[in-house]
C-alpha cells in the first residue's frame, strides 16, 4: 500500500536535516583576522613589584588558523610601549644609582591555543559553545628600541577567553607573560653587577589585550569531507 503522506514526511525530514547540516558547515571557517588593543606591563631590573605601575599601550593585529573547535594557531604583530623607574624598587643599587627608561618594542610571534570548550556555533549534537576559555603558549621575537636596537627571543604563555558575537565575528581577551631570553628590552643590564646569561637576569613583559576577529575562507562543504 502506498502511503504518500508518510513518504512526504520522510522527504521533508531529510530535506530539513540536509539544510541544517549545510548551514552548520557554512558557519565553519578556517581563518580569522583582526585588530588587537590593550596594555603592556614591564618586569625587569627596575620594575619593583607592580608590573602595571607604569602601564604602556599595546596595539597591532592577529591572524588565526582554526584547526578545529578545540585547537587554533595564531600569529601576532604587536607594538608596545614600556617604561620603568628605579624609585619603585624597594632595594637600592650599588653606589645609590638611579635608573629610569621609556622605550617601545615590536613583537612578532606565533602561538598555539587550546580551547577548553568546543568553540563555535552549529547543531546541538556537536555541543558547540559560543564562549570558551583557552590557554596559549608559543614563541616569538622582540625588537626593543632604547639606546639602540636590541633583539631577543621571547616565550609567551598565558590564558584568554573568546566569545562569538555572530557566526563570523569573535571578540576575545588575552593575558600573556612574555619571557625574553635577553636583558636589554629596558636598555639596562647587570645593574647589580651580576652577569646575565641566556636564561638568567632576563626581562619579562606582559600583554593584556582585546581582539576583534572576522572569520573567512569556508571549509569544504562536501559530505563526509575531512580536512
Short mmCIF file of C-alpha atoms in Angstrom, two decimals:
data_model
loop_
_atom_site.label_atom_id
_atom_site.label_comp_id
_atom_site.label_asym_id
_atom_site.label_seq_id
_atom_site.Cartn_x
_atom_site.Cartn_y
_atom_site.Cartn_z
CA UNK A 1 0.00 0.00 0.00
CA UNK A 2 1.32 3.44 -0.94
CA UNK A 3 1.44 5.95 1.90
CA UNK A 4 2.16 9.31 0.24
CA UNK A 5 1.67 11.27 3.47
CA UNK A 6 4.26 9.20 5.35
CA UNK A 7 6.68 9.34 2.41
CA UNK A 8 6.28 13.11 2.18
CA UNK A 9 7.07 13.46 5.89
CA UNK A 10 10.27 11.45 5.37
CA UNK A 11 11.27 13.64 2.42
CA UNK A 12 10.61 16.84 4.40
CA UNK A 13 12.58 15.48 7.37
CA UNK A 14 15.54 14.58 5.14
CA UNK A 15 15.49 18.00 3.46
CA UNK A 16 15.34 19.75 6.84
CA UNK A 17 18.27 17.67 8.11
CA UNK A 18 20.29 18.42 4.96
CA UNK A 19 19.61 22.15 5.22
CA UNK A 20 20.61 22.24 8.88
CA UNK A 21 23.78 20.29 8.11
CA UNK A 22 24.72 22.66 5.29
CA UNK A 23 24.01 25.65 7.48
CA UNK A 24 26.23 24.25 10.20
CA UNK A 25 29.05 23.59 7.72
CA UNK A 26 28.69 27.05 6.22
CA UNK A 27 29.37 28.53 9.64
CA UNK A 28 32.77 26.83 9.86
CA UNK A 29 35.69 28.87 8.56
CA UNK A 30 39.41 28.27 8.52
CA UNK A 31 40.86 31.69 9.29
CA UNK A 32 40.35 34.80 11.41
CA UNK A 33 41.97 38.21 11.21
CA UNK A 34 41.52 41.43 13.14
CA UNK A 35 42.96 44.17 15.35
CA UNK A 36 44.25 43.96 18.92
CA UNK A 37 44.42 46.69 21.55
CA UNK A 38 45.40 46.67 25.22
CA UNK A 39 48.01 47.49 27.85
CA UNK A 40 51.55 46.29 28.50
CA UNK A 41 53.49 45.81 31.72
CA UNK A 42 57.18 45.63 32.49
CA UNK A 43 59.06 43.18 34.73
CA UNK A 44 62.80 43.76 34.76
CA UNK A 45 65.76 45.27 36.54
CA UNK A 46 63.84 48.30 37.88
CA UNK A 47 60.21 47.17 37.89
CA UNK A 48 59.70 46.75 41.64
CA UNK A 49 56.71 44.55 42.50
CA UNK A 50 53.97 46.07 40.31
CA UNK A 51 54.26 45.44 36.59
CA UNK A 52 51.48 47.96 35.88
CA UNK A 53 52.91 50.83 37.94
CA UNK A 54 53.76 52.44 34.58
CA UNK A 55 51.39 50.81 32.07
CA UNK A 56 52.11 51.02 28.38
CA UNK A 57 49.97 50.74 25.26
CA UNK A 58 49.71 47.65 23.04
CA UNK A 59 48.30 47.70 19.52
CA UNK A 60 48.53 45.54 16.44
CA UNK A 61 46.88 42.67 14.63
CA UNK A 62 46.32 38.92 14.94
CA UNK A 63 45.79 36.14 12.41
CA UNK A 64 44.35 32.79 13.50
CA UNK A 65 44.05 29.39 11.80
CA UNK A 66 41.31 27.26 13.34
CA UNK A 67 42.38 23.65 13.07
CA UNK A 68 39.15 22.54 14.76
CA UNK A 69 36.83 23.72 17.53
CA UNK A 70 39.45 22.98 20.21
CA UNK A 71 42.82 23.85 18.65
CA UNK A 72 43.93 27.02 16.86
CA UNK A 73 47.24 28.56 15.80
CA UNK A 74 47.73 32.32 15.99
CA UNK A 75 50.24 34.81 14.68
CA UNK A 76 50.62 38.33 16.01
CA UNK A 77 52.38 41.55 15.12
CA UNK A 78 52.24 43.96 18.07
CA UNK A 79 53.65 47.31 19.10
CA UNK A 80 54.06 48.03 22.82
CA UNK A 81 55.46 50.85 24.93
CA UNK A 82 57.30 50.18 28.22
CA UNK A 83 58.70 52.34 31.00
CA UNK A 84 60.17 51.94 34.45
CA UNK A 85 61.78 53.82 37.33
CA UNK A 86 64.18 52.54 39.97
CA UNK A 87 62.33 54.59 42.60
CA UNK A 88 59.75 51.78 42.51
CA UNK A 89 62.30 49.24 43.75
CA UNK A 90 62.44 48.56 47.50
CA UNK A 91 66.16 47.78 47.31
CA UNK A 92 68.98 50.14 46.34
CA UNK A 93 71.52 49.66 43.59
CA UNK A 94 75.30 49.81 44.06
CA UNK A 95 76.59 53.37 44.62
CA UNK A 96 72.98 54.57 45.01
CA UNK A 97 72.50 54.89 41.26
CA UNK A 98 69.10 55.94 39.91
CA UNK A 99 67.72 54.49 36.67
CA UNK A 100 64.67 55.08 34.52
CA UNK A 101 63.73 54.39 30.93
CA UNK A 102 60.98 54.78 28.37
CA UNK A 103 61.03 52.61 25.27
CA UNK A 104 58.94 50.79 22.72
CA UNK A 105 59.15 47.38 21.12
CA UNK A 106 57.81 45.27 18.28
CA UNK A 107 56.63 41.72 18.98
CA UNK A 108 56.32 39.14 16.20
CA UNK A 109 55.10 35.76 17.43
CA UNK A 110 53.27 32.51 16.85
CA UNK A 111 51.20 30.65 19.43
CA UNK A 112 49.09 27.53 19.83
CA UNK A 113 45.72 27.85 21.56
CA UNK A 114 43.74 25.13 23.29
CA UNK A 115 40.03 25.86 23.84
CA UNK A 116 38.55 24.21 26.93
CA UNK A 117 35.15 24.04 25.17
CA UNK A 118 34.08 23.31 21.58
CA UNK A 119 34.15 26.90 20.38
CA UNK A 120 31.69 27.74 17.62
CA UNK A 121 28.06 27.69 16.55
CA UNK A 122 26.23 24.80 14.96
CA UNK A 123 23.86 21.89 15.56
CA UNK A 124 23.22 20.89 19.17
CA UNK A 125 24.65 17.39 18.76
CA UNK A 126 28.11 18.90 18.13
CA UNK A 127 27.99 20.50 21.58
CA UNK A 128 29.36 23.87 20.44
CA UNK A 129 29.76 26.78 22.84
CA UNK A 130 29.68 30.48 21.91
CA UNK A 131 32.20 31.20 24.68
CA UNK A 132 35.34 29.35 25.70
CA UNK A 133 38.36 29.98 27.92
CA UNK A 134 41.68 28.87 26.45
CA UNK A 135 45.35 28.60 27.26
CA UNK A 136 48.09 29.77 24.94
CA UNK A 137 51.82 29.12 24.55
CA UNK A 138 54.24 29.88 21.75
CA UNK A 139 57.45 31.53 20.63
CA UNK A 140 58.29 34.93 19.26
CA UNK A 141 60.87 37.61 18.60
CA UNK A 142 61.15 41.01 20.28
CA UNK A 143 62.87 44.07 18.87
CA UNK A 144 63.22 46.76 21.55
CA UNK A 145 64.28 50.31 20.77
CA UNK A 146 66.09 52.11 23.61
CA UNK A 147 69.71 53.24 23.28
CA UNK A 148 69.82 51.31 20.03
CA UNK A 149 68.03 48.21 18.79
CA UNK A 150 68.07 45.00 20.83
CA UNK A 151 66.75 41.67 19.55
CA UNK A 152 65.71 38.73 21.70
CA UNK A 153 63.67 35.55 21.59
CA UNK A 154 60.53 35.59 23.72
CA UNK A 155 58.37 32.82 25.15
CA UNK A 156 54.68 33.86 25.50
CA UNK A 157 52.39 31.92 27.82
CA UNK A 158 49.00 32.75 29.29
CA UNK A 159 45.25 32.41 29.19
CA UNK A 160 42.32 34.01 27.42
CA UNK A 161 38.63 33.84 26.68
CA UNK A 162 36.81 34.20 23.36
CA UNK A 163 33.15 34.87 22.60
CA UNK A 164 31.30 34.54 19.31
CA UNK A 165 29.26 37.71 18.78
CA UNK A 166 27.98 36.44 15.43
CA UNK A 167 28.70 33.30 13.36
CA UNK A 168 31.75 35.02 11.79
CA UNK A 169 32.62 37.71 14.35
CA UNK A 170 34.56 36.97 17.55
CA UNK A 171 35.71 39.09 20.47
CA UNK A 172 38.39 37.96 22.88
CA UNK A 173 40.55 38.95 25.82
CA UNK A 174 44.00 37.51 26.41
CA UNK A 175 46.65 37.90 29.09
CA UNK A 176 50.17 36.62 28.47
CA UNK A 177 53.56 36.96 30.07
CA UNK A 178 56.46 37.07 27.65
CA UNK A 179 59.83 35.88 28.94
CA UNK A 180 62.66 37.41 26.96
CA UNK A 181 65.90 35.48 26.59
CA UNK A 182 67.82 38.73 26.77
CA UNK A 183 68.34 41.53 29.28
CA UNK A 184 68.06 44.71 27.22
CA UNK A 185 64.40 45.49 26.47
CA UNK A 186 64.80 48.29 29.03
CA UNK A 187 68.29 49.26 27.86
CA UNK A 188 69.64 48.20 31.27
CA UNK A 189 71.74 45.20 32.15
CA UNK A 190 73.62 43.78 35.14
CA UNK A 191 72.71 46.66 37.46
CA UNK A 192 73.59 44.55 40.50
CA UNK A 193 76.90 43.61 38.91
CA UNK A 194 75.76 40.04 38.34
CA UNK A 195 76.44 38.91 34.79
CA UNK A 196 73.33 37.81 32.91
CA UNK A 197 73.05 34.74 30.73
CA UNK A 198 70.62 33.27 28.21
CA UNK A 199 68.08 32.39 30.93
CA UNK A 200 69.41 34.41 33.87
CA UNK A 201 68.52 38.01 34.84
CA UNK A 202 66.26 38.21 31.81
CA UNK A 203 63.45 40.72 31.28
CA UNK A 204 59.74 39.99 31.05
CA UNK A 205 56.77 41.98 29.80
CA UNK A 206 53.05 41.34 29.89
CA UNK A 207 50.38 41.87 27.26
CA UNK A 208 46.71 42.21 28.22
CA UNK A 209 44.71 42.81 25.04
CA UNK A 210 41.28 42.70 23.49
CA UNK A 211 40.86 41.27 19.98
CA UNK A 212 38.09 41.55 17.40
CA UNK A 213 38.40 39.00 14.59
CA UNK A 214 36.44 38.21 11.44
CA UNK A 215 36.33 34.68 10.01
CA UNK A 216 36.79 33.86 6.33
CA UNK A 217 37.53 31.00 3.92
CA UNK A 218 34.78 28.38 4.26
CA UNK A 219 35.72 24.80 4.84
CA UNK A 220 34.77 22.27 2.19
CA UNK A 221 31.01 21.70 2.18
CA UNK A 222 31.14 18.20 0.67
CA UNK A 223 29.61 15.49 2.83
CA UNK A 224 31.99 13.34 4.88
CA UNK A 225 34.94 15.54 3.90
CA UNK A 226 37.73 15.55 6.47
CA UNK A 227 40.26 18.37 6.24
#
